[in-house]
Amino acid sequence: MADLKVTALTSLGATTAREDLLHVIDDPSGTPVNKKVTFGEMANALAVPVLLTDTDVTLTEATHAGRLLVTPDLTADRTYTLPTPIAGMSFRFTGPDTAGTTEDGSAVKITTANAADTEHFEGKVVFLDINAVGTDTEVAIVGSDNDSNDILTINVPGHYDVTCIAQSTTKWRITGFVASDTAPAFSDS
């Protein structure tokens, strides 16, 4: 095969398959080495869930973006801080990772990296009241003000699955559900 520029190669487009090979440069900022990886291997490696620790965590694009973030059974209130948004970057939170069916006794806060005047949430989460009995079953929508709310507090969760997707460099789209006996709340810092 004659030497070709990458831009001159034929695109696979919609016929891309998991066994197709990609050329990668491993450790480009250190000692670069040319390697190969199948599309499937790369997709799997980038989708491995991340088990968060029972501490406050400042999330990063490199370690956390595009992955399922599993929170443990917490011993205290914890804050997970999103990085500055890049359009398309996403974070999906689920938890708590407990063996029982009882609620976690602590709150989870998901916050933006910067104050409400520069970054905020837009969107809503579904609240499922697990303390409701019989016909008192409560399902509610809890929404951001779409203007300045930069904190989502998930109070004593039984379970939650919340996704944050950067719409721009200032807005995070938020969606998902929270099952608890206390409604989640959006607020300003």
mmCIF file of N, CA and C in Angstrom, residues 87-153:
data_model
loop_
_atom_site.group_PDB
_atom_site.id
_atom_site.type_symbol
_atom_site.label_atom_id
_atom_site.label_comp_id
_atom_site.label_asym_id
_atom_site.label_seq_id
_atom_site.Cartn_x
_atom_site.Cartn_y
_atom_site.Cartn_z
ATOM 1 N N ALA A 87 -19.233 20.691 25.581
ATOM 2 C CA ALA A 87 -20.452 20.201 24.932
ATOM 3 C C ALA A 87 -20.326 18.728 24.550
ATOM 4 N N GLY A 88 -21.296 17.929 24.997
ATOM 5 C CA GLY A 88 -21.325 16.496 24.707
ATOM 6 C C GLY A 88 -20.771 15.618 25.814
ATOM 7 N N MET A 89 -19.973 16.174 26.724
ATOM 8 C CA MET A 89 -19.406 15.398 27.822
ATOM 9 C C MET A 89 -20.536 14.975 28.761
ATOM 10 N N SER A 90 -20.500 13.718 29.243
ATOM 11 C CA SER A 90 -21.589 13.239 30.092
ATOM 12 C C SER A 90 -21.073 12.472 31.302
ATOM 13 N N PHE A 91 -21.907 12.485 32.350
ATOM 14 C CA PHE A 91 -21.624 11.776 33.598
ATOM 15 C C PHE A 91 -22.928 11.147 34.059
ATOM 16 N N ARG A 92 -22.900 9.854 34.364
ATOM 17 C CA ARG A 92 -24.101 9.157 34.837
ATOM 18 C C ARG A 92 -23.820 8.609 36.226
ATOM 19 N N PHE A 93 -24.631 9.025 37.189
ATOM 20 C CA PHE A 93 -24.473 8.636 38.588
ATOM 21 C C PHE A 93 -25.546 7.626 38.964
ATOM 22 N N THR A 94 -25.162 6.573 39.698
ATOM 23 C CA THR A 94 -26.123 5.630 40.233
ATOM 24 C C THR A 94 -25.675 5.196 41.610
ATOM 25 N N GLY A 95 -26.617 4.881 42.437
ATOM 26 C CA GLY A 95 -26.267 4.451 43.788
ATOM 27 C C GLY A 95 -27.496 4.493 44.677
ATOM 28 N N PRO A 96 -27.330 4.324 45.955
ATOM 29 C CA PRO A 96 -26.070 3.870 46.548
ATOM 30 C C PRO A 96 -25.864 2.384 46.305
ATOM 31 N N ASP A 97 -24.621 1.963 46.352
ATOM 32 C CA ASP A 97 -24.242 0.583 46.131
ATOM 33 C C ASP A 97 -24.326 -0.145 47.476
ATOM 34 N N THR A 98 -25.560 -0.465 47.881
ATOM 35 C CA THR A 98 -25.771 -1.128 49.173
ATOM 36 C C THR A 98 -26.406 -2.481 48.953
ATOM 37 N N ALA A 99 -26.203 -3.354 49.920
ATOM 38 C CA ALA A 99 -26.754 -4.701 49.814
ATOM 39 C C ALA A 99 -28.231 -4.738 50.195
ATOM 40 N N GLY A 100 -28.657 -3.844 51.086
ATOM 41 C CA GLY A 100 -30.032 -3.862 51.579
ATOM 42 C C GLY A 100 -30.975 -3.025 50.745
ATOM 43 N N THR A 101 -32.202 -2.943 51.208
ATOM 44 C CA THR A 101 -33.218 -2.164 50.511
ATOM 45 C C THR A 101 -33.521 -0.863 51.245
ATOM 46 N N THR A 102 -32.777 -0.557 52.288
ATOM 47 C CA THR A 102 -33.014 0.674 53.041
ATOM 48 C C THR A 102 -32.293 1.840 52.392
ATOM 49 N N GLU A 103 -32.667 3.031 52.807
ATOM 50 C CA GLU A 103 -32.035 4.237 52.271
ATOM 51 C C GLU A 103 -30.632 4.409 52.831
ATOM 52 N N ASP A 104 -29.826 5.095 52.056
ATOM 53 C CA ASP A 104 -28.538 5.553 52.543
ATOM 54 C C ASP A 104 -28.848 6.742 53.454
ATOM 55 N N GLY A 105 -28.198 6.865 54.596
ATOM 56 C CA GLY A 105 -28.495 7.933 55.545
ATOM 57 C C GLY A 105 -27.841 9.257 55.223
ATOM 58 N N SER A 106 -27.173 9.365 54.116
ATOM 59 C CA SER A 106 -26.442 10.583 53.773
ATOM 60 C C SER A 106 -26.947 11.166 52.451
ATOM 61 N N ALA A 107 -26.607 12.431 52.228
ATOM 62 C CA ALA A 107 -27.016 13.107 50.998
ATOM 63 C C ALA A 107 -25.878 13.116 49.986
ATOM 64 N N VAL A 108 -26.257 13.104 48.718
ATOM 65 C CA VAL A 108 -25.314 13.231 47.607
ATOM 66 C C VAL A 108 -25.578 14.582 46.964
ATOM 67 N N LYS A 109 -24.528 15.376 46.794
ATOM 68 C CA LYS A 109 -24.659 16.649 46.084
ATOM 69 C C LYS A 109 -23.854 16.563 44.795
ATOM 70 N N ILE A 110 -24.511 16.905 43.697
ATOM 71 C CA ILE A 110 -23.837 17.014 42.411
ATOM 72 C C ILE A 110 -23.779 18.500 42.100
ATOM 73 N N THR A 111 -22.570 19.032 41.925
ATOM 74 C CA THR A 111 -22.410 20.465 41.724
ATOM 75 C C THR A 111 -21.613 20.761 40.457
ATOM 76 N N THR A 112 -21.793 21.966 39.958
ATOM 77 C CA THR A 112 -20.992 22.413 38.825
ATOM 78 C C THR A 112 -19.648 22.912 39.342
ATOM 79 N N ALA A 113 -18.688 23.039 38.448
ATOM 80 C CA ALA A 113 -17.340 23.463 38.839
ATOM 81 C C ALA A 113 -17.279 24.929 39.224
ATOM 82 N N ASN A 114 -18.176 25.730 38.671
ATOM 83 C CA ASN A 114 -18.140 27.176 38.908
ATOM 84 C C ASN A 114 -19.476 27.658 39.447
ATOM 85 N N ALA A 115 -19.484 28.842 39.994
ATOM 86 C CA ALA A 115 -20.670 29.411 40.632
ATOM 87 C C ALA A 115 -21.853 29.502 39.687
ATOM 88 N N ALA A 116 -23.035 29.648 40.268
ATOM 89 C CA ALA A 116 -24.292 29.648 39.526
ATOM 90 C C ALA A 116 -24.353 30.697 38.426
ATOM 91 N N ASP A 117 -23.632 31.778 38.578
ATOM 92 C CA ASP A 117 -23.694 32.819 37.547
ATOM 93 C C ASP A 117 -22.971 32.427 36.266
ATOM 94 N N THR A 118 -22.106 31.391 36.329
ATOM 95 C CA THR A 118 -21.362 31.012 35.135
ATOM 96 C C THR A 118 -21.728 29.629 34.610
ATOM 97 N N GLU A 119 -22.173 28.702 35.468
ATOM 98 C CA GLU A 119 -22.596 27.362 35.050
ATOM 99 C C GLU A 119 -23.847 26.990 35.833
ATOM 100 N N HIS A 120 -24.746 26.270 35.175
ATOM 101 C CA HIS A 120 -25.958 25.859 35.873
ATOM 102 C C HIS A 120 -26.571 24.616 35.232
ATOM 103 N N PHE A 121 -27.533 24.039 35.960
ATOM 104 C CA PHE A 121 -28.283 22.892 35.466
ATOM 105 C C PHE A 121 -29.552 23.355 34.757
ATOM 106 N N GLU A 122 -29.926 22.605 33.720
ATOM 107 C CA GLU A 122 -31.220 22.750 33.073
ATOM 108 C C GLU A 122 -31.809 21.356 32.992
ATOM 109 N N GLY A 123 -33.076 21.222 33.330
ATOM 110 C CA GLY A 123 -33.723 19.927 33.249
ATOM 111 C C GLY A 123 -34.424 19.553 34.534
ATOM 112 N N LYS A 124 -34.808 18.271 34.604
ATOM 113 C CA LYS A 124 -35.618 17.784 35.717
ATOM 114 C C LYS A 124 -35.245 16.352 36.058
ATOM 115 N N VAL A 125 -35.623 15.947 37.268
ATOM 116 C CA VAL A 125 -35.524 14.548 37.678
ATOM 117 C C VAL A 125 -36.894 14.114 38.188
ATOM 118 N N VAL A 126 -37.169 12.838 38.072
ATOM 119 C CA VAL A 126 -38.406 12.268 38.588
ATOM 120 C C VAL A 126 -38.147 11.830 40.027
ATOM 121 N N PHE A 127 -39.028 12.242 40.946
ATOM 122 C CA PHE A 127 -38.933 11.847 42.349
ATOM 123 C C PHE A 127 -39.950 10.753 42.620
ATOM 124 N N LEU A 128 -39.472 9.617 43.122
ATOM 125 C CA LEU A 128 -40.318 8.495 43.503
ATOM 126 C C LEU A 128 -40.281 8.388 45.021
ATOM 127 N N ASP A 129 -41.393 8.672 45.676
ATOM 128 C CA ASP A 129 -41.457 8.674 47.137
ATOM 129 C C ASP A 129 -41.589 7.241 47.639
ATOM 130 N N ILE A 130 -40.532 6.702 48.234
ATOM 131 C CA ILE A 130 -40.551 5.310 48.697
ATOM 132 C C ILE A 130 -41.171 5.171 50.072
ATOM 133 N N ASN A 131 -41.559 6.278 50.678
ATOM 134 C CA ASN A 131 -42.192 6.260 51.988
ATOM 135 C C ASN A 131 -43.716 6.311 51.864
ATOM 136 N N ALA A 132 -44.214 6.559 50.655
ATOM 137 C CA ALA A 132 -45.654 6.640 50.439
ATOM 138 C C ALA A 132 -46.277 5.263 50.635
ATOM 139 N N VAL A 133 -47.517 5.250 51.175
ATOM 140 C CA VAL A 133 -48.197 3.999 51.474
ATOM 141 C C VAL A 133 -49.515 3.945 50.720
ATOM 142 N N GLY A 134 -49.814 2.794 50.142
ATOM 143 C CA GLY A 134 -51.102 2.577 49.491
ATOM 144 C C GLY A 134 -51.370 3.558 48.372
ATOM 145 N N THR A 135 -52.500 4.235 48.469
ATOM 146 C CA THR A 135 -52.898 5.174 47.428
ATOM 147 C C THR A 135 -52.164 6.500 47.531
ATOM 148 N N ASP A 136 -51.318 6.661 48.546
ATOM 149 C CA ASP A 136 -50.555 7.901 48.706
ATOM 150 C C ASP A 136 -49.279 7.907 47.879
ATOM 151 N N THR A 137 -49.134 6.959 46.964
ATOM 152 C CA THR A 137 -47.937 6.883 46.145
ATOM 153 C C THR A 137 -47.664 8.240 45.496
ATOM 154 N N GLU A 138 -46.455 8.692 45.674
ATOM 155 C CA GLU A 138 -46.111 10.009 45.135
ATOM 156 C C GLU A 138 -45.047 9.881 44.057
ATOM 157 N N VAL A 139 -45.355 10.448 42.922
ATOM 158 C CA VAL A 139 -44.400 10.600 41.838
ATOM 159 C C VAL A 139 -44.455 12.068 41.468
ATOM 160 N N ALA A 140 -43.314 12.722 41.483
ATOM 161 C CA ALA A 140 -43.295 14.156 41.199
ATOM 162 C C ALA A 140 -42.109 14.482 40.303
ATOM 163 N N ILE A 141 -42.201 15.606 39.648
ATOM 164 C CA ILE A 141 -41.113 16.127 38.836
ATOM 165 C C ILE A 141 -40.465 17.255 39.629
ATOM 166 N N VAL A 142 -39.147 17.191 39.766
ATOM 167 C CA VAL A 142 -38.399 18.241 40.460
ATOM 168 C C VAL A 142 -37.464 18.858 39.429
ATOM 169 N N GLY A 143 -37.608 20.165 39.216
ATOM 170 C CA GLY A 143 -36.849 20.800 38.153
ATOM 171 C C GLY A 143 -35.937 21.915 38.613
ATOM 172 N N SER A 144 -34.928 22.136 37.815
ATOM 173 C CA SER A 144 -34.021 23.269 37.997
ATOM 174 C C SER A 144 -34.745 24.535 37.562
ATOM 175 N N ASP A 145 -34.232 25.689 38.005
ATOM 176 C CA ASP A 145 -34.809 26.955 37.536
ATOM 177 C C ASP A 145 -34.303 27.310 36.138
ATOM 178 N N ASN A 146 -33.422 26.452 35.572
ATOM 179 C CA ASN A 146 -32.859 26.638 34.222
ATOM 180 C C ASN A 146 -32.124 27.962 34.059
ATOM 181 N N ASP A 147 -31.647 28.501 35.182
ATOM 182 C CA ASP A 147 -31.020 29.810 35.126
ATOM 183 C C ASP A 147 -29.787 29.901 36.018
ATOM 184 N N SER A 148 -29.923 29.482 37.279
ATOM 185 C CA SER A 148 -28.810 29.675 38.210
ATOM 186 C C SER A 148 -28.551 28.480 39.117
ATOM 187 N N ASN A 149 -29.431 27.479 39.133
ATOM 188 C CA ASN A 149 -29.221 26.329 40.018
ATOM 189 C C ASN A 149 -27.985 25.546 39.603
ATOM 190 N N ASP A 150 -27.020 25.477 40.499
ATOM 191 C CA ASP A 150 -25.780 24.751 40.202
ATOM 192 C C ASP A 150 -25.531 23.596 41.160
ATOM 193 N N ILE A 151 -26.537 23.234 41.962
ATOM 194 C CA ILE A 151 -26.428 22.115 42.895
ATOM 195 C C ILE A 151 -27.696 21.267 42.803
ATOM 196 N N LEU A 152 -27.527 19.942 42.721
ATOM 197 C CA LEU A 152 -28.625 19.007 42.910
ATOM 198 C C LEU A 152 -28.296 18.225 44.161
ATOM 199 N N THR A 153 -29.189 18.277 45.151
ATOM 200 C CA THR A 153 -29.003 17.507 46.377
ATOM 201 C C THR A 153 -29.976 16.333 46.350
#
